[in-house]
mmCIF file with all atom_site columns, C-alpha atoms in Angstrom:
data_model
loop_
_atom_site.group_PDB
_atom_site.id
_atom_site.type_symbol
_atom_site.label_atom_id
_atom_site.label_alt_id
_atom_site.label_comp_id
_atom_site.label_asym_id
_atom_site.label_entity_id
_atom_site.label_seq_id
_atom_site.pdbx_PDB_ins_code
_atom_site.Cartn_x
_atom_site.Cartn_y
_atom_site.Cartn_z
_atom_site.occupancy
_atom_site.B_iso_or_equiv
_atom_site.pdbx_formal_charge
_atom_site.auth_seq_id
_atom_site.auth_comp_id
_atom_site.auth_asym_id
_atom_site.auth_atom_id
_atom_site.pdbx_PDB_model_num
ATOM 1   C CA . UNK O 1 1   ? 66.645 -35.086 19.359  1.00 43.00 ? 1   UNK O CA 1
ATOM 2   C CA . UNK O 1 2   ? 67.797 -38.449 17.822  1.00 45.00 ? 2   UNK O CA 1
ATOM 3   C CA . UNK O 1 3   ? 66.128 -40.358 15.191  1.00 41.00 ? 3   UNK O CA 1
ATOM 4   C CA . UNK O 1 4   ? 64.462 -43.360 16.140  1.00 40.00 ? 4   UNK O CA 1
ATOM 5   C CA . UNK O 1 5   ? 65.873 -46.051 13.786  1.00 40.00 ? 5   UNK O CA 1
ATOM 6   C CA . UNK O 1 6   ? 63.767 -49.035 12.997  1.00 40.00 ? 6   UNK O CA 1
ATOM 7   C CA . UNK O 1 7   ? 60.678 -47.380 12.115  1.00 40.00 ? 7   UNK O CA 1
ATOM 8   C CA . UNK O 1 8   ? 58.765 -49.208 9.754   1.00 40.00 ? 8   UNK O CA 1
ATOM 9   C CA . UNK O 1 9   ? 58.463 -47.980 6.129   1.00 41.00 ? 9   UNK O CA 1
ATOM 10  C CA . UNK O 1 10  ? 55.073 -50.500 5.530   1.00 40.00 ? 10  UNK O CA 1
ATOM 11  C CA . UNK O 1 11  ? 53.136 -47.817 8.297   1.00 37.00 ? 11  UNK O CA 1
ATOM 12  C CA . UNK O 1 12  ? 54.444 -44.909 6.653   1.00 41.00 ? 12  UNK O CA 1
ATOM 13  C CA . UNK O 1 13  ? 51.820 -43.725 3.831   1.00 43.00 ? 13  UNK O CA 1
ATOM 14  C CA . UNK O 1 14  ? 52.319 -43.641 -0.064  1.00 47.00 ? 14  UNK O CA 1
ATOM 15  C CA . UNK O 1 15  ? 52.966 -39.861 -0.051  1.00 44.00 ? 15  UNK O CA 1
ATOM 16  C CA . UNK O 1 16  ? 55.206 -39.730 3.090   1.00 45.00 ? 16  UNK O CA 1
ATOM 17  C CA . UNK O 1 17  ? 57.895 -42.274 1.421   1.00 61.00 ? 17  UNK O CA 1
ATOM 18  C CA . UNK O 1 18  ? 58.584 -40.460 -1.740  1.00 67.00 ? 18  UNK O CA 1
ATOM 19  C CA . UNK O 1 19  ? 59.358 -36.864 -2.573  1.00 75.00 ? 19  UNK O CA 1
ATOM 20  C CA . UNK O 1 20  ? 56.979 -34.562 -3.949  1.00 74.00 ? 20  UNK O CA 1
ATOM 21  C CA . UNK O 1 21  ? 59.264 -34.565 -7.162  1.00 78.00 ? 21  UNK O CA 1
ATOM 22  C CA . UNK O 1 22  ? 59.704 -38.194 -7.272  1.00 79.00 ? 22  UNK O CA 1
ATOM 23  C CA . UNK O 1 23  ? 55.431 -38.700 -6.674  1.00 83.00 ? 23  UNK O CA 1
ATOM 24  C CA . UNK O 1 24  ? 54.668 -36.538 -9.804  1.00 89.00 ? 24  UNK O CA 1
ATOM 25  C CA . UNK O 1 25  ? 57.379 -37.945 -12.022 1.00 93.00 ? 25  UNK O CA 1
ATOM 26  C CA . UNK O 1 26  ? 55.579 -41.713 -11.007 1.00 95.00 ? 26  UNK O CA 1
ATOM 27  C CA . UNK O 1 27  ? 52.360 -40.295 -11.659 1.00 95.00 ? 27  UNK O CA 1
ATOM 28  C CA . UNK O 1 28  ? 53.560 -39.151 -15.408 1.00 97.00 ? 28  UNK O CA 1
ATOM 29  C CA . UNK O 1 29  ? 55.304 -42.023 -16.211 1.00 97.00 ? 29  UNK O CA 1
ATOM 30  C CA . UNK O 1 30  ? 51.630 -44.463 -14.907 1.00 97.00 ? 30  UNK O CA 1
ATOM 31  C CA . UNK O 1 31  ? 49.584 -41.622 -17.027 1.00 98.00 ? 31  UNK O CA 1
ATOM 32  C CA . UNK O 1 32  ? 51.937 -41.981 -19.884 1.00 98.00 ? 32  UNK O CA 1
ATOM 33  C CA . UNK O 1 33  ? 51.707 -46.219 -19.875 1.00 98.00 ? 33  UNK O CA 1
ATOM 34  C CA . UNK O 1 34  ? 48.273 -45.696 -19.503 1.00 98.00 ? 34  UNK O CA 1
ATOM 35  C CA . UNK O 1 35  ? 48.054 -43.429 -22.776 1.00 98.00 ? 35  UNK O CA 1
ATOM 36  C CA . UNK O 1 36  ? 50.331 -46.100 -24.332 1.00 98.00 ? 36  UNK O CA 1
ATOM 37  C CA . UNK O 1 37  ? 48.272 -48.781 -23.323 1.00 97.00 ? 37  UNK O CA 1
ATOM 38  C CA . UNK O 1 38  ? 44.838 -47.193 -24.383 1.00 97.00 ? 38  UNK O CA 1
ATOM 39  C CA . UNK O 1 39  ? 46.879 -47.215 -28.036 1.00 96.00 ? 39  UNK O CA 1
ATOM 40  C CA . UNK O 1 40  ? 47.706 -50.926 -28.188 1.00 93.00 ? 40  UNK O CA 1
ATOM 41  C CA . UNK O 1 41  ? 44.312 -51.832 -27.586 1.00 94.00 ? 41  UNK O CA 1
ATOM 42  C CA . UNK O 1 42  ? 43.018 -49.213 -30.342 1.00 94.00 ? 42  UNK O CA 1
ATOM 43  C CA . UNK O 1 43  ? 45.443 -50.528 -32.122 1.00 92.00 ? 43  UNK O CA 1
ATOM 44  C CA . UNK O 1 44  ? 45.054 -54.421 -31.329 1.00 89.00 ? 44  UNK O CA 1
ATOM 45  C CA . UNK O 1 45  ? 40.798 -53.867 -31.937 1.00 90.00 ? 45  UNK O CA 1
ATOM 46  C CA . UNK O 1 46  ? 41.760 -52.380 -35.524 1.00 93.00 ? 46  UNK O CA 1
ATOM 47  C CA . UNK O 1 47  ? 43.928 -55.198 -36.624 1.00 91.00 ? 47  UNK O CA 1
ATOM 48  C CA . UNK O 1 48  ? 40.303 -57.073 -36.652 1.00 85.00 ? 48  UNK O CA 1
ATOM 49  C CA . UNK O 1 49  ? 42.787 -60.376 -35.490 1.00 79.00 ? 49  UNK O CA 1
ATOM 50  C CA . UNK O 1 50  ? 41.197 -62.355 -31.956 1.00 80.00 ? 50  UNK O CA 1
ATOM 51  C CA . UNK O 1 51  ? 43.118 -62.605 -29.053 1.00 81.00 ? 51  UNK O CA 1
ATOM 52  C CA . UNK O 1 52  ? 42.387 -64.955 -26.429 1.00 85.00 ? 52  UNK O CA 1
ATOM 53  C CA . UNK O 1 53  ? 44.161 -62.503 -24.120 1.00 87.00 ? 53  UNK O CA 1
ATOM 54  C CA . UNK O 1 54  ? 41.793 -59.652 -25.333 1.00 90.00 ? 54  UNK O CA 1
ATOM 55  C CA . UNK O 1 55  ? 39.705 -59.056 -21.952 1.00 92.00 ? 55  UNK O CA 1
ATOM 56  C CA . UNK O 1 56  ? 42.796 -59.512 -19.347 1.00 94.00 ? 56  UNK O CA 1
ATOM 57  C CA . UNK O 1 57  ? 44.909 -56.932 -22.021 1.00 94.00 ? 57  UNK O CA 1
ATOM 58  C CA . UNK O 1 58  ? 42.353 -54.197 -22.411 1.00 95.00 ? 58  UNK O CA 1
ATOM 59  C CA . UNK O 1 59  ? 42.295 -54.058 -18.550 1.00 96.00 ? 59  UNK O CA 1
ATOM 60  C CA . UNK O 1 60  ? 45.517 -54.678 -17.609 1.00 96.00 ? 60  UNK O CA 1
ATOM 61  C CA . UNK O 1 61  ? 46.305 -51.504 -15.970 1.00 97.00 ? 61  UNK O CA 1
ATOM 62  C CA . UNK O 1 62  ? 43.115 -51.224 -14.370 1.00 94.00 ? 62  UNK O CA 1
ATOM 63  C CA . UNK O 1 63  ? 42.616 -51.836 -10.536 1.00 92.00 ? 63  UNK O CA 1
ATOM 64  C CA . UNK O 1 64  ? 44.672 -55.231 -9.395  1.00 94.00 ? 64  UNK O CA 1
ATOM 65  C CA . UNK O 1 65  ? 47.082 -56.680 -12.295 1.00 96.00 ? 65  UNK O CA 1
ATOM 66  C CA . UNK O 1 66  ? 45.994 -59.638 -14.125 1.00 95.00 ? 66  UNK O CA 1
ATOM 67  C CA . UNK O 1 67  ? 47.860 -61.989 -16.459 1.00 94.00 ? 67  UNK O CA 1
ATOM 68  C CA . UNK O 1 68  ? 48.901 -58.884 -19.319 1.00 96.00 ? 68  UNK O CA 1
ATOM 69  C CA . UNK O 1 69  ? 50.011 -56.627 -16.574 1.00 97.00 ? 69  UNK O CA 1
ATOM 70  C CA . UNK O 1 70  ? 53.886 -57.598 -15.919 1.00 97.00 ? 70  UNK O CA 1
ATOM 71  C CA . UNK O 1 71  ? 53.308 -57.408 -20.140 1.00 96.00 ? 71  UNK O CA 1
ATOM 72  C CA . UNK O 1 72  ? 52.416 -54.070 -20.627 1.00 97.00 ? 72  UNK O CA 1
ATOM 73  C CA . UNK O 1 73  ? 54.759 -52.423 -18.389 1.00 98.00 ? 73  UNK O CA 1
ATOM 74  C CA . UNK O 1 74  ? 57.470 -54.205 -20.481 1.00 98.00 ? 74  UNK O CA 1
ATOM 75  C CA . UNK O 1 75  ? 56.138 -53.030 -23.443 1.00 97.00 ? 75  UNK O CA 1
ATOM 76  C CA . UNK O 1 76  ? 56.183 -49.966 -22.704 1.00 98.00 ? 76  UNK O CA 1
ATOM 77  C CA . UNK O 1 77  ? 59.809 -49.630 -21.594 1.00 98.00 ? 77  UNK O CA 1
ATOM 78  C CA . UNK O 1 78  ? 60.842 -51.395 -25.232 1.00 98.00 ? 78  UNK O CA 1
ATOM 79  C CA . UNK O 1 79  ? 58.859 -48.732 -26.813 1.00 98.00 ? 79  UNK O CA 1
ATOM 80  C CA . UNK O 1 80  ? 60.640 -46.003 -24.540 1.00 98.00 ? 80  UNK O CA 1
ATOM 81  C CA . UNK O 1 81  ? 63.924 -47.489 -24.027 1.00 97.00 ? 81  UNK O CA 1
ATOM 82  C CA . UNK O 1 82  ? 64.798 -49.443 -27.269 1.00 96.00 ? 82  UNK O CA 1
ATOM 83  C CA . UNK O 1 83  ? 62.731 -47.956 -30.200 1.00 97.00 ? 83  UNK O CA 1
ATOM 84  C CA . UNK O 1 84  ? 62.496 -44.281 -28.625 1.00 97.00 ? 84  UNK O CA 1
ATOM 85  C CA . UNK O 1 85  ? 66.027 -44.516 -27.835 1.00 96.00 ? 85  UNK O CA 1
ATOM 86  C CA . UNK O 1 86  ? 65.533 -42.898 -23.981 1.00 96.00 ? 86  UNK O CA 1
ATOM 87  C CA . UNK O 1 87  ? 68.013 -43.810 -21.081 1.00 94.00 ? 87  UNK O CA 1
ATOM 88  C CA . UNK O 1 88  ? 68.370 -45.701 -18.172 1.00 95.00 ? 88  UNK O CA 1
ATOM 89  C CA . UNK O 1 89  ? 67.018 -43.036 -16.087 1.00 96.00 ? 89  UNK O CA 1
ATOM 90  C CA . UNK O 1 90  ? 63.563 -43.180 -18.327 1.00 97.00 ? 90  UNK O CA 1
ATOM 91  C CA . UNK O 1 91  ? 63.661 -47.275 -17.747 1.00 97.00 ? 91  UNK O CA 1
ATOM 92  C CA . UNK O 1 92  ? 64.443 -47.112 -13.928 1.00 97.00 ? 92  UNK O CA 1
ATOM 93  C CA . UNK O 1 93  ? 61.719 -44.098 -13.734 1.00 97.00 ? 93  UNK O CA 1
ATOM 94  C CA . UNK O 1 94  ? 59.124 -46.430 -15.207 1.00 98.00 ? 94  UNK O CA 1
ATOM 95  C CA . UNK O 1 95  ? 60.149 -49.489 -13.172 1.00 97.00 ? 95  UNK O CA 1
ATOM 96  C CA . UNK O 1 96  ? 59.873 -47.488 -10.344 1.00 96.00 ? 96  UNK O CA 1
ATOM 97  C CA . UNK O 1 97  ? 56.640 -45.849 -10.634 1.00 97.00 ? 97  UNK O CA 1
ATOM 98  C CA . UNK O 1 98  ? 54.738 -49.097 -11.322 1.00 97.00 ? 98  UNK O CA 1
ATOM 99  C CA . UNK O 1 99  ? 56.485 -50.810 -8.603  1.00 96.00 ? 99  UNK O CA 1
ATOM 100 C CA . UNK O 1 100 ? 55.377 -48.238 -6.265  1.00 95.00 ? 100 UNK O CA 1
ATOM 101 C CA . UNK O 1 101 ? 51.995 -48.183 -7.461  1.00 95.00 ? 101 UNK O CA 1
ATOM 102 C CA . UNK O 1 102 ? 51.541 -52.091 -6.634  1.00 96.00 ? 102 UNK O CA 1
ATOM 103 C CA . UNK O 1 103 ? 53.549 -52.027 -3.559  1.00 94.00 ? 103 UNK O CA 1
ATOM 104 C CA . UNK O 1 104 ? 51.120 -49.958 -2.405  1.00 93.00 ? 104 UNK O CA 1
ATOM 105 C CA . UNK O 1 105 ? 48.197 -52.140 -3.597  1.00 93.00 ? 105 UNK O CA 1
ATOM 106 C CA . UNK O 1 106 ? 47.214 -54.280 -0.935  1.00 92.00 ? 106 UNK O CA 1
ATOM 107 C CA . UNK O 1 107 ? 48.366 -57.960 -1.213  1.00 90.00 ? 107 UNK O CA 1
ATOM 108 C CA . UNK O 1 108 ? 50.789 -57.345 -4.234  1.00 93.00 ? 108 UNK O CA 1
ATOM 109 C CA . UNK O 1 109 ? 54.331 -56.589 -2.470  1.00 91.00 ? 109 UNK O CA 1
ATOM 110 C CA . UNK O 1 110 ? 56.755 -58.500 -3.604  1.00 90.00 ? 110 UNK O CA 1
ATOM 111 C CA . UNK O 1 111 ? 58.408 -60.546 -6.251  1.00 91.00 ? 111 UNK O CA 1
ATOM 112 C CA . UNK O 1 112 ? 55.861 -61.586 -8.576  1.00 94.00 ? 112 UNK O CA 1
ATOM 113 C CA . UNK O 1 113 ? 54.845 -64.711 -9.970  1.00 92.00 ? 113 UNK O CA 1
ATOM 114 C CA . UNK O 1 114 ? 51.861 -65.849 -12.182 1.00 91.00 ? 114 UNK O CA 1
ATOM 115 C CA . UNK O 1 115 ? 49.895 -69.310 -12.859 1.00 89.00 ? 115 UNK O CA 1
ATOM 116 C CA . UNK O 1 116 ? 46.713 -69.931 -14.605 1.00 87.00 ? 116 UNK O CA 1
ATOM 117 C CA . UNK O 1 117 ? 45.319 -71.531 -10.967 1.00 91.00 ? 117 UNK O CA 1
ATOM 118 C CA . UNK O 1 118 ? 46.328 -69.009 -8.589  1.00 88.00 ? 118 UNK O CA 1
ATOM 119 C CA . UNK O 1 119 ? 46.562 -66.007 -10.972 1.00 88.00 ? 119 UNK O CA 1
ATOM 120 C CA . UNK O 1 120 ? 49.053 -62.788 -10.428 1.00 92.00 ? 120 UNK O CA 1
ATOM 121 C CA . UNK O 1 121 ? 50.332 -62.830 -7.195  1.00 93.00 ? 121 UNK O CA 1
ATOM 122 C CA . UNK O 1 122 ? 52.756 -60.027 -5.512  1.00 94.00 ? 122 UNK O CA 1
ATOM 123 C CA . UNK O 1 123 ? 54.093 -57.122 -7.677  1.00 96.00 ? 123 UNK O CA 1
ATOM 124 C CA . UNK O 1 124 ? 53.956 -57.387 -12.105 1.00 97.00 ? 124 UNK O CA 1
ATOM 125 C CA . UNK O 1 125 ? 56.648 -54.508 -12.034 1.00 97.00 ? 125 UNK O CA 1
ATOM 126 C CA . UNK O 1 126 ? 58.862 -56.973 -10.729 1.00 97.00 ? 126 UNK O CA 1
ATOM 127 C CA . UNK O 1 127 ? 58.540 -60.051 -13.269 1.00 96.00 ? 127 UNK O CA 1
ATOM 128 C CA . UNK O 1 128 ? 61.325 -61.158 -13.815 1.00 96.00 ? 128 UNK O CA 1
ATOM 129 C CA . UNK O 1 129 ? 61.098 -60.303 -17.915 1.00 97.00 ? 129 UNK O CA 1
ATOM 130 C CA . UNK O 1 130 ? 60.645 -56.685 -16.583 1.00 97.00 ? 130 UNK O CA 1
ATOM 131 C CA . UNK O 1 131 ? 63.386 -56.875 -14.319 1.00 97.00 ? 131 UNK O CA 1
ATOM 132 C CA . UNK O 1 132 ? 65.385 -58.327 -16.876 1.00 97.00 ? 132 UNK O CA 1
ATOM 133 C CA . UNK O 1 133 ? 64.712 -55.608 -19.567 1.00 97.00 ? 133 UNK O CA 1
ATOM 134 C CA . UNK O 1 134 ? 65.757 -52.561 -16.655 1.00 97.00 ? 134 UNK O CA 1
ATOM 135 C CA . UNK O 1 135 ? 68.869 -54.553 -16.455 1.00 96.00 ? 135 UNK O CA 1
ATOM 136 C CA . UNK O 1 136 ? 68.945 -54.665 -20.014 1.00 96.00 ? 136 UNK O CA 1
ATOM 137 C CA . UNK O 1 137 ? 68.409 -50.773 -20.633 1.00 96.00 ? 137 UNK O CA 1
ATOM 138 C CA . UNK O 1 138 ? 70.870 -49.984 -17.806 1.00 93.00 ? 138 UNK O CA 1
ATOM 139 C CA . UNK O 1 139 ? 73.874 -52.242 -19.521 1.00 92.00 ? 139 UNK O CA 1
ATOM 140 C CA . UNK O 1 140 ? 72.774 -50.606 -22.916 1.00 82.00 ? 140 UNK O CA 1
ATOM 141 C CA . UNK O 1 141 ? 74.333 -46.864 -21.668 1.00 59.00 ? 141 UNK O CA 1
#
């Protein structure tokens, strides 16, 4: 029986388009931001120092992205990448994982942008600073 070509990927669900291996690597590398995240804002509350960002940061990574979101994802691949010393593969797992997790967010495919009027709009894993810093880690090997 032949394939039927042209079949749509955007109908096909989250767990049909990725492997079972690939879907549980995503989901540690989201837990693992997460747990990196929680620390920055333990770690941004004990510095006793304001931030007018402090609000949109401490829930970045929580339902849709907001202004610090596109920033915490690139923190966390300096912190793996550059000052843990991983490789590529740990940097292109990361990008990945987030930019599955908003492509599948409804309203946030796409290259992103941000503006105080209009807010985030498409996909933070693909700012361009994040997409930038993959580059980055991939010419580093």
């Amino acid at each position: 029986m032949a394939r039927r070509s042209g079949t749509s990927s955007s109908r096909t669900s989250r767990k049909k388009r990725s492997s079972p291996r690939s879907r549980g690597e995503y989901n540690r590398y989201i837990k693992n931001t997460r747990k990196f995240h929680t620390e920055l804002v333990k770690q941004r509350r004990a510095s006793g120092q304001t931030y007018d960002d402090a609000k949109e940061f401490e829930s970045a990574l929580n339902g849709p992205p907001n202004k610090c979101t596109a920033d915490v994802i690139l923190y966390f691949l300096v912190q793996k990448c550059f000052t843990e010393e991983c490789g590529h593969s740990t940097g292109d797992g990361i990008h990945a994982a987030w930019a599955d997790h908003y492509d599948n967010m409804k309203g946030y495919q796409g290259p992103y942008s941000y503006d105080a009027r209009n807010g985030v709009r498409r996909n933070p894993a693909r700012a361009q600073a994040v997409m930038n810093t993959v580059h980055e880690i991939k010419n580093r090997d």
